mmCIF file of C-alpha atoms in Angstrom:
data_model
loop_
_atom_site.group_PDB
_atom_site.id
_atom_site.type_symbol
_atom_site.label_atom_id
_atom_site.label_comp_id
_atom_site.label_asym_id
_atom_site.label_seq_id
_atom_site.Cartn_x
_atom_site.Cartn_y
_atom_site.Cartn_z
ATOM 1 C CA MET A 955 16.024 6.208 13.879
ATOM 2 C CA LYS A 956 12.509 6.975 15.134
ATOM 3 C CA ILE A 957 10.343 9.431 13.162
ATOM 4 C CA LYS A 958 6.670 10.264 12.687
ATOM 5 C CA LEU A 959 4.910 9.752 9.358
ATOM 6 C CA LEU A 960 1.424 11.279 9.177
ATOM 7 C CA GLY A 961 1.307 11.127 12.974
ATOM 8 C CA TYR A 962 2.277 7.429 13.161
ATOM 9 C CA GLU A 963 5.426 6.298 14.967
ATOM 10 C CA ALA A 964 7.814 4.786 12.431
ATOM 11 C CA GLU A 965 11.352 3.533 12.491
ATOM 12 C CA VAL A 966 13.920 3.774 9.734
ATOM 13 C CA GLU A 967 14.862 0.111 9.769
ATOM 14 C CA TRP A 968 17.634 0.368 7.206
ATOM 15 C CA ILE A 969 19.102 2.346 4.326
ATOM 16 C CA SER A 970 20.769 0.807 1.318
ATOM 17 C CA PRO A 971 22.442 1.847 -1.945
ATOM 18 C CA LYS A 972 20.235 1.138 -4.952
ATOM 19 C CA GLN A 973 21.467 0.707 -8.505
ATOM 20 C CA THR A 974 19.298 -0.167 -11.468
ATOM 21 C CA SER A 975 20.111 -0.141 -15.141
ATOM 22 C CA SER A 976 18.245 1.981 -17.630
ATOM 23 C CA PHE A 977 17.240 0.007 -20.713
ATOM 24 C CA VAL A 978 17.154 3.229 -22.722
ATOM 25 C CA SER A 979 20.576 4.677 -21.979
ATOM 26 C CA HIS A 980 22.238 1.643 -20.351
ATOM 27 C CA ASP A 981 23.377 3.995 -17.578
ATOM 28 C CA SER A 982 23.117 3.085 -13.943
ATOM 29 C CA ILE A 983 20.342 4.850 -12.045
ATOM 30 C CA GLU A 984 21.414 5.313 -8.461
ATOM 31 C CA SER A 985 19.441 6.156 -5.332
ATOM 32 C CA ILE A 986 19.352 5.487 -1.624
ATOM 33 C CA GLY A 987 16.690 3.045 -0.479
ATOM 34 C CA VAL A 988 15.045 3.801 2.867
ATOM 35 C CA TRP A 989 12.879 1.177 4.616
ATOM 36 C CA PHE A 990 10.313 2.197 7.246
ATOM 37 C CA THR A 991 8.556 -0.098 9.726
ATOM 38 C CA PHE A 992 5.716 0.384 12.201
ATOM 39 C CA ASP A 993 5.119 -1.419 15.499
ATOM 40 C CA GLU A 994 1.402 -1.595 14.667
ATOM 41 C CA PRO A 995 -0.099 -1.893 11.160
ATOM 42 C CA VAL A 996 -1.020 1.377 9.488
ATOM 43 C CA SER A 997 -3.775 0.680 6.977
ATOM 44 C CA SER A 998 -2.689 -2.999 6.955
ATOM 45 C CA THR A 999 0.933 -1.993 6.299
ATOM 46 C CA ILE A 1000 3.796 -2.759 8.665
ATOM 47 C CA GLY A 1001 6.599 -1.529 6.420
ATOM 48 C CA PHE A 1002 7.447 0.063 3.087
ATOM 49 C CA GLY A 1003 10.351 1.651 1.268
ATOM 50 C CA ILE A 1004 11.149 4.810 -0.638
ATOM 51 C CA GLU A 1005 14.105 5.978 -2.692
ATOM 52 C CA ILE A 1006 15.848 9.314 -2.288
ATOM 53 C CA PRO A 1007 18.537 11.023 -4.374
ATOM 54 C CA PRO A 1008 22.078 9.837 -3.637
ATOM 55 C CA ARG A 1009 24.009 12.712 -2.063
ATOM 56 C CA GLU A 1010 25.484 13.864 1.232
ATOM 57 C CA TYR A 1011 22.848 14.843 3.810
ATOM 58 C CA THR A 1012 23.019 16.504 7.189
ATOM 59 C CA GLU A 1013 20.916 14.717 9.792
ATOM 60 C CA GLU A 1014 18.202 17.379 9.538
ATOM 61 C CA GLU A 1015 18.194 17.321 5.707
ATOM 62 C CA PHE A 1016 17.998 13.535 5.729
ATOM 63 C CA LYS A 1017 15.074 13.559 8.162
ATOM 64 C CA ARG A 1018 13.263 16.246 6.169
ATOM 65 C CA VAL A 1019 13.705 14.369 2.875
ATOM 66 C CA ILE A 1020 12.705 10.944 4.205
ATOM 67 C CA ILE A 1021 9.742 12.301 6.158
ATOM 68 C CA ALA A 1022 8.431 14.129 3.081
ATOM 69 C CA GLY A 1023 8.941 11.075 0.850
ATOM 70 C CA GLY A 1024 7.666 8.672 3.495
ATOM 71 C CA GLU A 1025 4.512 10.696 4.096
ATOM 72 C CA ARG A 1026 3.770 10.889 0.345
ATOM 73 C CA ALA A 1027 4.257 7.135 -0.004
ATOM 74 C CA LEU A 1028 2.263 6.304 3.140
ATOM 75 C CA GLN A 1029 -0.625 8.540 2.054
ATOM 76 C CA GLY A 1030 -0.624 6.715 -1.290
ATOM 77 C CA ILE A 1031 -0.750 3.364 0.537
ATOM 78 C CA ILE A 1032 -3.611 4.555 2.768
ATOM 79 C CA ASP A 1033 -5.541 5.940 -0.221
ATOM 80 C CA GLN A 1034 -5.032 2.716 -2.201
ATOM 81 C CA HIS A 1035 -6.159 0.614 0.776
ATOM 82 C CA LYS A 1036 -9.327 2.727 1.145
ATOM 83 C CA LYS A 1037 -10.011 2.348 -2.580
ATOM 84 C CA GLU A 1038 -9.527 -1.435 -2.403
ATOM 85 C CA LYS A 1039 -11.713 -1.681 0.707
ATOM 86 C CA LEU A 1040 -14.533 0.250 -0.982
ATOM 87 C CA ALA A 1041 -14.221 -1.952 -4.083
ATOM 88 C CA ALA A 1042 -14.381 -5.100 -1.913
ATOM 89 C CA GLU A 1043 -17.448 -3.774 -0.086
ATOM 90 C CA LYS A 1044 -19.095 -3.013 -3.442
ATOM 91 C CA ARG A 1045 -18.300 -6.532 -4.732
ATOM 92 C CA ASP A 1046 -19.689 -8.020 -1.505
ATOM 93 C CA GLU A 1047 -22.907 -6.028 -1.848
ATOM 94 C CA GLN A 1048 -23.240 -7.069 -5.513
ATOM 95 C CA ARG A 1049 -22.614 -10.710 -4.534
ATOM 96 C CA LYS A 1050 -25.365 -10.546 -1.912
ATOM 97 C CA LYS A 1051 -27.815 -9.068 -4.428
ATOM 98 C CA LEU A 1052 -26.929 -11.689 -7.038
ATOM 99 C CA ASN A 1053 -27.224 -14.500 -4.467
ATOM 100 C CA LYS A 1054 -30.672 -13.249 -3.472
ATOM 101 C CA LEU A 1055 -31.757 -13.025 -7.117
ATOM 102 C CA VAL A 1056 -30.562 -16.590 -7.813
ATOM 103 C CA ALA A 1057 -32.105 -17.966 -4.594
ATOM 104 C CA ASP A 1058 -35.446 -16.291 -5.296
ATOM 105 C CA LEU A 1059 -35.435 -17.513 -8.892
ATOM 106 C CA GLY A 1060 -34.424 -21.052 -7.898
ATOM 107 C CA GLU A 1061 -37.136 -21.251 -5.252
ATOM 108 C CA LYS A 1062 -39.779 -19.750 -7.537
ATOM 109 C CA LEU A 1063 -38.978 -22.152 -10.388
ATOM 110 C CA ASP A 1064 -38.152 -25.113 -8.120
ATOM 111 C CA ILE A 1065 -34.593 -25.341 -9.496
ATOM 112 C CA PRO A 1066 -31.670 -26.317 -7.247
ATOM 113 C CA PHE A 1067 -29.229 -23.449 -6.817
ATOM 114 C CA ARG A 1068 -25.787 -22.789 -5.405
ATOM 115 C CA LEU A 1069 -24.785 -19.447 -3.965
ATOM 116 C CA ASN A 1070 -21.506 -17.601 -4.256
ATOM 117 C CA THR A 1071 -19.843 -17.645 -0.840
ATOM 118 C CA LYS A 1072 -16.729 -15.610 -1.688
#
């Protein structure tokens, strides 16, 4: 089934029954797992899954529920990726500053130095 999530073309690759046990009540927690895939990476992601309540759905209800859940999950993935990218850029900038400090100090004091390359 083809759908759009946040404007991106996605496919519902599969659905599956999900059962997990609750350690608190020892009852089974049931849901329907839905797996989405993209032809092209969206924020470095080519697929992800969500869970929806287990019940009968019309086609339109099913689409509405999975699109809403899929868009929430995809937005979370995009936001997390942006956060991680900014953190990596910050670490890279800090590494460059520290490398420069060490290189300048090593040259000034005539001490061999090694720079952080990662």
